[in-house]
CSV table of C-alpha atoms in Angstrom, one decimal:
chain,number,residue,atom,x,y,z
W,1,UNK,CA,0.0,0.0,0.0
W,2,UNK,CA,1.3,3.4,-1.2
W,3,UNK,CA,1.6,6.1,1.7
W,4,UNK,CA,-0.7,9.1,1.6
W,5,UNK,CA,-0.2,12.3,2.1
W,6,UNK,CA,1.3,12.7,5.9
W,7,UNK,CA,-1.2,12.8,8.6
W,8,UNK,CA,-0.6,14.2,12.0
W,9,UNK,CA,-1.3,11.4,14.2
W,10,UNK,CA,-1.2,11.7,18.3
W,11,UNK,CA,-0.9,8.2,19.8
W,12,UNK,CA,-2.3,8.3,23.4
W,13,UNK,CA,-1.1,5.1,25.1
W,14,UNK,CA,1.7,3.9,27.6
W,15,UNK,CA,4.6,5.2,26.9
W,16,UNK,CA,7.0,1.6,28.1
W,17,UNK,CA,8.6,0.7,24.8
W,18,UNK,CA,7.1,-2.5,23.7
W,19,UNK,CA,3.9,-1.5,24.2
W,20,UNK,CA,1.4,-1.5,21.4
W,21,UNK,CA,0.9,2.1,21.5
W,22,UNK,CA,4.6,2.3,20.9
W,23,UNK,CA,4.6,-0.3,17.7
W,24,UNK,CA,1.5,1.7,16.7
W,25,UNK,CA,3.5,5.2,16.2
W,26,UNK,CA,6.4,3.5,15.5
W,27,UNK,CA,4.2,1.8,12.4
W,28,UNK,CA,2.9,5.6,11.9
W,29,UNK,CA,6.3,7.4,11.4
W,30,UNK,CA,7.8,4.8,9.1
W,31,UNK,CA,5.1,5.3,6.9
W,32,UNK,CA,5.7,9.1,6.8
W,33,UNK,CA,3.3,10.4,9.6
W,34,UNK,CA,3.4,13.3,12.2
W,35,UNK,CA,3.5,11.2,14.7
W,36,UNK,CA,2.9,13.1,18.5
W,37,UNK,CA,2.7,10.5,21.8
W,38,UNK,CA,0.5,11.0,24.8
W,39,UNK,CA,1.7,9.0,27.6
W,40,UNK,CA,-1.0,10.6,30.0
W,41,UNK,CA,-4.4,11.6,28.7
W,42,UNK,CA,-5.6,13.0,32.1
W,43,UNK,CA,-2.6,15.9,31.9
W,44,UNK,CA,-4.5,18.1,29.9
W,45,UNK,CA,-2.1,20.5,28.8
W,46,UNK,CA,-0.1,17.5,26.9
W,47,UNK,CA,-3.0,16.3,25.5
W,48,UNK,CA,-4.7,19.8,23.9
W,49,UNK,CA,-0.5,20.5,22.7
W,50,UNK,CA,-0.8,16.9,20.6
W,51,UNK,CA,-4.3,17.2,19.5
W,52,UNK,CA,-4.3,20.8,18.4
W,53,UNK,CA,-3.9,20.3,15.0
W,54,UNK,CA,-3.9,16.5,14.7
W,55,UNK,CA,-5.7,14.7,11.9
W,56,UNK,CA,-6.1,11.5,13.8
W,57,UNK,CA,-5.9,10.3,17.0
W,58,UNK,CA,-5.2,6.5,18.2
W,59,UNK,CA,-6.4,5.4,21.6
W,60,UNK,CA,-4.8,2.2,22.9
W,61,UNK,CA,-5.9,2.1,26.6
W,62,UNK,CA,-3.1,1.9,29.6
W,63,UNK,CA,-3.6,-1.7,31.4
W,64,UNK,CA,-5.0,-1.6,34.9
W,65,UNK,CA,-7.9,0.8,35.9
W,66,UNK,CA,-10.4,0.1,32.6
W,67,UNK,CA,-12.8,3.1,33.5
W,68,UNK,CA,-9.8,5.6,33.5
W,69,UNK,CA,-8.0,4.4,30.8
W,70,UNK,CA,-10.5,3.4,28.3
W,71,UNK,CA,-14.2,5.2,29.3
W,72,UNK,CA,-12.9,8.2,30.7
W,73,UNK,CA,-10.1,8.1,28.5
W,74,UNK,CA,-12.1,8.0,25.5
W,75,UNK,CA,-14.4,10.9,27.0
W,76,UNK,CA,-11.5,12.9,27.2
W,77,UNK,CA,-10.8,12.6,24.0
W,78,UNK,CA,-13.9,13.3,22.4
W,79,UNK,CA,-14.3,16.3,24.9
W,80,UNK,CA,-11.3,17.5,22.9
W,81,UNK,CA,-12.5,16.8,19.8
W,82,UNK,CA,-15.6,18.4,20.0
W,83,UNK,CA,-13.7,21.4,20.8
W,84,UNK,CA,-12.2,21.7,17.1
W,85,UNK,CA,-13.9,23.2,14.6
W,86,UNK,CA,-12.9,19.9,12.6
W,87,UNK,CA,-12.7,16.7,14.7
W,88,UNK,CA,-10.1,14.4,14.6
W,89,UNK,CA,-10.8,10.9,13.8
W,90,UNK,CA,-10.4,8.6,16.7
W,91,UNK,CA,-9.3,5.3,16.3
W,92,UNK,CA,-10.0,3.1,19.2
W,93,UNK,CA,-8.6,0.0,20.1
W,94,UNK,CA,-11.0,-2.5,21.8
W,95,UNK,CA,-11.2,-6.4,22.3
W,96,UNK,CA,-12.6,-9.2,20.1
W,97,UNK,CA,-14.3,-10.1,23.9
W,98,UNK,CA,-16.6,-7.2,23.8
W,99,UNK,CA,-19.0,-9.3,21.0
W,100,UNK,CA,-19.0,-12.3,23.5
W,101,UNK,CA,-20.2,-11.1,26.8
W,102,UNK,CA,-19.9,-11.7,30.4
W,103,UNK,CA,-19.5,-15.3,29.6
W,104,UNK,CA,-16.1,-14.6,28.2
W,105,UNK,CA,-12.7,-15.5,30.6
W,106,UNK,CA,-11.0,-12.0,29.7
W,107,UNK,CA,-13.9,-10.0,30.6
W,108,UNK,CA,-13.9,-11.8,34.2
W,109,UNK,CA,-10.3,-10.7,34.7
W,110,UNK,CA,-11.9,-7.0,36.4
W,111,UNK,CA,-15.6,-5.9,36.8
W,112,UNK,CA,-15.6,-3.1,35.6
W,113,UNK,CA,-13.4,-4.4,31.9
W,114,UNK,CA,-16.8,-4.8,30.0
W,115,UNK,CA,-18.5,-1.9,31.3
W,116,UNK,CA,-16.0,0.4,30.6
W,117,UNK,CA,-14.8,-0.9,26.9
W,118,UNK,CA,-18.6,-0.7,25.9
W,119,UNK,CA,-19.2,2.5,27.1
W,120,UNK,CA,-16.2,4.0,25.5
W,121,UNK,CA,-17.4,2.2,22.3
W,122,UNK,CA,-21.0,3.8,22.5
W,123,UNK,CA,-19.3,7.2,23.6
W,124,UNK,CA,-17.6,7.0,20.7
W,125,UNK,CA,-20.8,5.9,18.4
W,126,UNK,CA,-22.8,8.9,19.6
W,127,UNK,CA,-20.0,11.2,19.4
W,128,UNK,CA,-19.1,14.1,17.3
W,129,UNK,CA,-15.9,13.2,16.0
W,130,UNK,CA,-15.4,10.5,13.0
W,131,UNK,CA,-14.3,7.1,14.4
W,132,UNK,CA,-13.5,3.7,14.1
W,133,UNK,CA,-13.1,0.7,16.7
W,134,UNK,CA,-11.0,-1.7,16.3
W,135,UNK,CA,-11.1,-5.5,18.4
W,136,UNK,CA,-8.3,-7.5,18.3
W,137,UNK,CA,-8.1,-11.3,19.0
W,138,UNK,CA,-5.8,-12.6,21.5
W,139,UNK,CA,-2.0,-10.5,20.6
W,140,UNK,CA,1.3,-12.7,19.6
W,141,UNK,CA,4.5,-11.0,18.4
W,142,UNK,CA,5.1,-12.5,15.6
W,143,UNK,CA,6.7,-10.6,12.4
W,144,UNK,CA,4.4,-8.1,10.6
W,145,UNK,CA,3.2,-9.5,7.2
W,146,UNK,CA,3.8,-13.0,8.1
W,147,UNK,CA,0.5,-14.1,7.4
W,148,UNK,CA,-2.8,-13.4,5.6
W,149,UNK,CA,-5.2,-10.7,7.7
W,150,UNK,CA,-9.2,-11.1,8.0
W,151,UNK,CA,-11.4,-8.2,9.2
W,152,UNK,CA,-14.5,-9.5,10.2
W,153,UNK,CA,-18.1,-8.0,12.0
W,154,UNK,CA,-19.2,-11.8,13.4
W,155,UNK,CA,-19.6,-11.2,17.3
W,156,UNK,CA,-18.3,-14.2,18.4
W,157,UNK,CA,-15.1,-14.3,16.3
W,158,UNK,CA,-11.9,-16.0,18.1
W,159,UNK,CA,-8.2,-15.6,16.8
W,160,UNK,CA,-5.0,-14.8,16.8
W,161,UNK,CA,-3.4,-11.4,15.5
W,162,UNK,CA,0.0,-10.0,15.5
W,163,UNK,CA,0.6,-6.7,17.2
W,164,UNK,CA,2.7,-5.9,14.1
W,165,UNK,CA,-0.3,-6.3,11.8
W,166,UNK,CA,-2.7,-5.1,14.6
W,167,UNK,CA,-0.4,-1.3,14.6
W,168,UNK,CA,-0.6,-1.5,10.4
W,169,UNK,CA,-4.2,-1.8,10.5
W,170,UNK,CA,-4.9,1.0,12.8
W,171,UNK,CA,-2.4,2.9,10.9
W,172,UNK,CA,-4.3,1.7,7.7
W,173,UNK,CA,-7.8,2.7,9.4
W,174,UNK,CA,-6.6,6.6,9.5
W,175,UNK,CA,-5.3,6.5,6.3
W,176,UNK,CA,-7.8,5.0,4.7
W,177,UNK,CA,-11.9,6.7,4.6
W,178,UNK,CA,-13.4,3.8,4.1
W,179,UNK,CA,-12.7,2.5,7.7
W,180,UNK,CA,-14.8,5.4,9.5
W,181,UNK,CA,-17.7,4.8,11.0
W,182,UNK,CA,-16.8,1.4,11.8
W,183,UNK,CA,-16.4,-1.6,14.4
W,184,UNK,CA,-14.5,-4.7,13.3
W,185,UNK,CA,-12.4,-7.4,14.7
W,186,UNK,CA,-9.4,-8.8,13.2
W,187,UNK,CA,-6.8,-12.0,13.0
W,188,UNK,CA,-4.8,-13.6,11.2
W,189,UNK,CA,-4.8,-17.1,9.6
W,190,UNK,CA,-2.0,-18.7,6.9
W,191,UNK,CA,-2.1,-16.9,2.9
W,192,UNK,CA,-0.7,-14.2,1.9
W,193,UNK,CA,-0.4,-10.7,4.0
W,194,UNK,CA,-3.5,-8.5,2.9
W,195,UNK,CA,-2.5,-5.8,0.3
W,196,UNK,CA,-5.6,-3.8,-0.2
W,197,UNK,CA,-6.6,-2.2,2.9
W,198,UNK,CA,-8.9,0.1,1.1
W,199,UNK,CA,-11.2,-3.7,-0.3
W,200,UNK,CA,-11.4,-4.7,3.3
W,201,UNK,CA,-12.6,-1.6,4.8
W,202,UNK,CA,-15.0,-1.2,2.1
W,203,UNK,CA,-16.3,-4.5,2.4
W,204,UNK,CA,-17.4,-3.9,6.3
W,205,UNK,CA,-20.7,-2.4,7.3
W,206,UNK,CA,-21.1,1.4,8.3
W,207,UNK,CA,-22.1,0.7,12.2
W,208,UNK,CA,-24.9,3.1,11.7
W,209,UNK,CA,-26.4,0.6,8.9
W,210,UNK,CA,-25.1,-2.1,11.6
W,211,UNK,CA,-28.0,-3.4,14.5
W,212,UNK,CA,-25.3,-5.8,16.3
W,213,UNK,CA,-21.9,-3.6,16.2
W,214,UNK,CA,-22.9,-3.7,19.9
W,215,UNK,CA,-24.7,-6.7,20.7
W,216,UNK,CA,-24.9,-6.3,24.7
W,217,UNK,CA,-26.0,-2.6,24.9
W,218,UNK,CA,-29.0,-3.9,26.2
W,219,UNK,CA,-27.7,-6.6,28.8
W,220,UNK,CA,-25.3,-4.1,30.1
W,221,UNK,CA,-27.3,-0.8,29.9
């Protein structure tokens, strides 16, 4: 995929260096990005300096307190957004557990997980700023582009995904329009490493054409 013109791109994540935040702007600036990191989205003064004039703007949550870091993250962020007379387009990252419920073992790890990643989903739905959400499946480390990538809208989807191929998709998502307005999951599987980003977006549903992007708003509500 050819690079378009340079975005600027604030990545709002942990700032320890294998993080996926970090892989995420590390994916942006070799593809010729503006790239600006936010290690802490609550100091507020950091956050308006990087989103200021940003084009884009990546949320991948801090592990530990999931209402800070993701709802009130994600709040944050639109509260920002809402602010410009042009709102950046936030690019979320999720989990592939949301579509499963309560039932599933990695939203029993905290109470408050599930909660918190669906209200920063809907937050996002209902908000004013262009958006997409992304859910991986469970993260590995292998290489980027050593296997074939499927985006998919099925609920219940399981997997595995590479955070190398996780950061070029969510790199891919602000780059290309097609992705906005969207929720999707993602993993890989053996072929060949997926070359037209702009087909796969295309092929997903808008989420406001979609009844089941969020299949437990009402079990949870």
């Amino acid at each position: 995929m050819t690079a378009p013109s340079a975005a600027r791109i604030a990545v709002v994540s942990s700032g320890f260096a294998a993080s996926t935040g970090r892989r995420v702007a590390d994916h942006a600036a070799g593809r010729g990005h503006d790239v600006r990191f936010v290690d802490d989205v609550e100091d507020a003064a950091a956050l308006r300096a990087a989103l200021r004039d940003a084009d884009a703007v990546v949320l991948v949550p801090k592990r530990g307190d999931p209402v800070r870091h993701t709802e009130h993250a994600t709040r944050l962020l639109l509260a920002e957004a809402a602010a410009r007379p042009a709102p950046p387009h936030l690019v979320l990252l999720s989990s592939f557990a949301v579509g499963h419920g309560p039932a599933h073992p990695l939203n029993r790890t905290a109470a408050a997980l599930l909660p918190a990643r669906i209200a920063a989903e809907r937050a996002l739905r209902s908000g004013p700023a262009p958006y997409t959400i992304v859910r991986p499946t469970w993260m590995t480390d292998d290489p980027p582009g050593s296997h074939a990538l499927t985006l998919t809208q099925d609920p219940r989807t399981d997997g595995m995904i590479s955070r190398a191929d996780l950061a070029a998709a969510m790199i891919a998502a602000v780059e290309e329009p097609s992705a906005r307005g969207t929720t999707f999951a993602l993993f890989n599987e053996p072929g060949e490493p997926l070359a037209d980003w702009a087909a796969a977006f295309t092929g997903l549903r808008r989420d406001t054409e979609d009844a089941d992007a969020d299949p437990h708003r009402e079990e949870l509500s």
